[in-house]
């Protein structure tokens, strides 16, 4: 009796599942065969692999699935052109190898390299999207600050005008009080003169 795992899925297992399923899609195989292959590698049932794929992993690889389907169509259109494949060796140089001589390991390496390139492209796209969103948020913030500046300038102008009016009123009041004081002083001087005479 073989024991099957029932623990949580790791990111590496999700990546392996995605890689194998995408390879099967690209090569024209069925997803069921992919689930069985992954299940054997991870000691999980094919049903568990299929459930994980459909409930979680597939949603993260929508563009990868579309790319794999596109590659499958290209392979069907031009199968005679796939006589040689460029395979990187351990030194990093790329050598053309006849397609029939590619081992399963090299095929997986090609799948992994394609996946890495695809993930890099997705990362760059996400980074550009984040930068654009950031720029848009800065534009909105700048517009808000400009509007606030205009309203503050208008309020400042209004308050300056009010201050000017208050200063005029204050000066007029001081002038009136000074006249009243002079009148009182003049009246008192007149009374004192009348009292002395």
C-alpha positions as a printed NumPy array, in Angstrom:
array([[  0.   ,   0.   ,   0.   ],
       [  1.585,   3.294,  -1.085],
       [  1.023,   6.292,   1.107],
       [ -0.167,   9.49 ,  -0.516],
       [  0.569,  12.881,   0.906],
       [ -2.198,  15.042,   2.241],
       [ -0.185,  17.953,   3.569],
       [ -0.232,  21.516,   2.279],
       [  1.214,  22.337,  -1.127],
       [  4.515,  24.21 ,  -1.259],
       [  5.467,  26.83 ,  -3.84 ],
       [  7.956,  24.394,  -5.388],
       [  5.216,  21.806,  -5.799],
       [  2.926,  24.4  ,  -7.365],
       [  5.747,  25.373,  -9.719],
       [  6.389,  21.739, -10.683],
       [  2.665,  21.221, -11.28 ],
       [  2.484,  24.316, -13.478],
       [  5.628,  23.37 , -15.391],
       [  4.45 ,  19.83 , -16.174],
       [  0.904,  20.872, -17.089],
       [  2.179,  23.657, -19.352],
       [  4.577,  21.207, -21.03 ],
       [  1.719,  18.781, -21.658],
       [ -0.409,  21.588, -23.077],
       [  2.475,  22.709, -25.294],
       [  3.164,  19.166, -26.519],
       [ -0.503,  18.398, -27.147],
       [ -0.88 ,  15.975, -24.229],
       [ -3.771,  15.851, -21.82 ],
       [ -3.908,  17.479, -18.448],
       [ -4.868,  14.139, -16.927],
       [ -1.512,  12.672, -17.987],
       [  0.192,  15.724, -16.499],
       [ -1.646,  15.251, -13.199],
       [ -0.607,  11.574, -13.128],
       [  3.041,  12.484, -13.817],
       [  3.092,  15.117, -11.078],
       [  1.25 ,  12.795,  -8.706],
       [  3.961,  10.137,  -9.099],
       [  6.716,  12.675,  -8.505],
       [  5.109,  14.214,  -5.442],
       [  3.455,  11.09 ,  -3.978],
       [  0.035,  12.628,  -4.42 ],
       [ -2.996,  11.36 ,  -6.29 ],
       [ -3.738,  12.574,  -9.79 ],
       [ -7.091,  13.815,  -8.464],
       [ -5.33 ,  15.927,  -5.813],
       [ -3.053,  17.382,  -8.492],
       [ -6.031,  18.125, -10.721],
       [ -7.913,  19.775,  -7.88 ],
       [ -4.9  ,  21.918,  -6.953],
       [ -4.434,  22.93 , -10.592],
       [ -8.064,  23.884, -11.138],
       [ -8.635,  25.559,  -7.772],
       [ -5.443,  27.578,  -7.391],
       [ -2.477,  27.201,  -9.734],
       [ -4.284,  27.612, -13.069],
       [ -5.491,  31.087, -12.093],
       [ -1.905,  32.246, -11.636],
       [ -0.756,  30.97 , -15.034],
       [ -3.47 ,  32.239, -17.392],
       [ -0.988,  33.96 , -19.676],
       [  1.342,  30.941, -19.493],
       [ -1.511,  28.673, -20.575],
       [ -2.292,  30.956, -23.51 ],
       [  1.381,  30.959, -24.477],
       [  1.545,  27.143, -24.272],
       [ -1.577,  26.82 , -26.45 ],
       [ -0.081,  29.215, -28.96 ],
       [  3.146,  27.206, -29.031],
       [  1.118,  24.   , -29.512],
       [ -0.619,  25.556, -32.518],
       [  2.742,  26.612, -33.948],
       [  4.088,  23.084, -33.49 ],
       [  1.064,  21.665, -35.288],
       [  1.44 ,  24.165, -38.139],
       [  5.149,  23.637, -38.676],
       [  6.173,  20.202, -37.337],
       [  8.856,  19.747, -40.009],
       [ 10.676,  22.865, -38.788],
       [ 11.189,  21.313, -35.356],
       [ 14.057,  19.112, -36.521],
       [ 16.611,  20.954, -34.366],
       [ 16.295,  22.601, -30.985],
       [ 18.788,  24.939, -29.351],
       [ 19.791,  23.539, -25.958],
       [ 22.067,  25.352, -23.5  ],
       [ 24.901,  23.217, -22.165],
       [ 26.503,  23.466, -18.72 ],
       [ 28.95 ,  26.141, -19.915],
       [ 26.054,  28.366, -20.943],
       [ 26.613,  28.144, -24.702],
       [ 23.68 ,  27.243, -26.913],
       [ 24.113,  24.287, -29.248],
       [ 21.628,  23.073, -31.895],
       [ 20.577,  19.464, -31.203],
       [ 18.322,  17.257, -33.364],
       [ 14.86 ,  17.205, -31.801],
       [ 14.716,  13.405, -31.641],
       [ 17.879,  13.348, -29.477],
       [ 16.494,  15.572, -26.742],
       [ 16.135,  13.644, -23.524],
       [ 13.348,  14.192, -21.022],
       [ 15.743,  16.107, -18.758],
       [ 16.725,  18.472, -21.565],
       [ 13.053,  18.868, -22.466],
       [ 12.309,  19.835, -18.884],
       [ 15.249,  22.254, -18.989],
       [ 13.722,  23.867, -22.072],
       [ 10.37 ,  24.062, -20.304],
       [ 12.02 ,  25.581, -17.249],
       [ 13.924,  28.135, -19.358],
       [ 10.712,  29.09 , -21.174],
       [  8.961,  29.385, -17.828],
       [ 11.744,  31.575, -16.431],
       [ 11.554,  33.86 , -19.478],
       [  7.784,  34.028, -19.177],
       [  7.985,  34.856, -15.452],
       [ 10.559,  37.579, -16.135],
       [  8.25 ,  39.097, -18.749],
       [  5.335,  38.987, -16.278],
       [  7.488,  40.607, -13.589],
       [  8.517,  43.429, -15.935],
       [  4.899,  43.936, -16.985],
       [  3.783,  44.063, -13.332],
       [  6.569,  46.519, -12.524],
       [  5.502,  48.769, -15.412],
       [  1.88 ,  48.566, -14.252],
       [  2.91 ,  49.479, -10.705],
       [  4.97 ,  52.41 , -11.999],
       [  2.042,  53.632, -14.104],
       [ -0.317,  53.342, -11.134],
       [  2.188,  55.245,  -9.006],
       [  2.49 ,  57.987, -11.633],
       [ -1.302,  58.245, -11.853],
       [ -1.6  ,  58.512,  -8.071],
       [  1.046,  61.284,  -8.083],
       [ -0.872,  63.122, -10.82 ],
       [ -4.059,  62.938,  -8.749],
       [ -2.18 ,  64.16 ,  -5.653],
       [ -0.626,  67.053,  -7.614],
       [ -4.074,  68.072,  -8.901],
       [ -5.46 ,  67.973,  -5.352],
       [ -2.587,  70.125,  -4.076],
       [ -3.013,  72.616,  -6.943],
       [ -6.73 ,  72.918,  -6.149],
       [ -5.895,  73.4  ,  -2.478],
       [ -3.31 ,  76.065,  -3.399],
       [ -5.872,  77.968,  -5.494],
       [ -8.466,  77.88 ,  -2.718],
       [ -5.891,  79.   ,  -0.14 ],
       [ -4.758,  81.834,  -2.419],
       [ -8.372,  82.991,  -2.826],
       [ -8.928,  82.798,   0.924],
       [ -5.679,  84.714,   1.514],
       [ -6.806,  87.472,  -0.876],
       [-10.175,  87.693,   0.882],
       [ -8.546,  87.882,   4.323],
       [ -6.044,  90.501,   3.106],
       [ -8.927,  92.644,   1.851],
       [-10.778,  92.212,   5.161],
       [ -7.625,  93.185,   7.065],
       [ -7.243,  96.285,   4.922],
       [-10.856,  97.283,   5.631],
       [-10.375,  96.689,   9.356],
       [ -7.219,  98.836,   9.323],
       [ -9.127, 101.63 ,   7.548],
       [-11.955, 101.37 ,  10.072],
       [ -9.433, 101.366,  12.919],
       [ -7.666, 104.463,  11.57 ],
       [-11.035, 106.213,  11.09 ],
       [-12.026, 105.338,  14.665],
       [ -8.689, 106.674,  15.999],
       [ -9.2  , 109.881,  14.021],
       [-12.737, 110.29 ,  15.408],
       [-11.519, 109.694,  18.938],
       [ -8.707, 112.214,  18.465],
       [-11.195, 114.833,  17.23 ],
       [-13.479, 114.077,  20.171],
       [-10.548, 114.464,  22.562],
       [ -9.597, 117.762,  20.972],
       [-13.162, 118.95 ,  21.239],
       [-13.269, 118.035,  24.903],
       [ -9.952, 119.776,  25.509],
       [-11.15 , 122.865,  23.643],
       [-14.4  , 122.948,  25.656],
       [-12.503, 122.633,  28.918],
       [-10.109, 125.4  ,  27.898],
       [-13.129, 127.602,  27.094],
       [-14.718, 126.869,  30.452],
       [-11.533, 127.633,  32.298],
       [-11.236, 130.942,  30.472],
       [-14.832, 131.737,  31.377],
       [-14.241, 130.843,  34.989],
       [-11.156, 133.116,  35.192],
       [-12.837, 136.116,  33.697]])
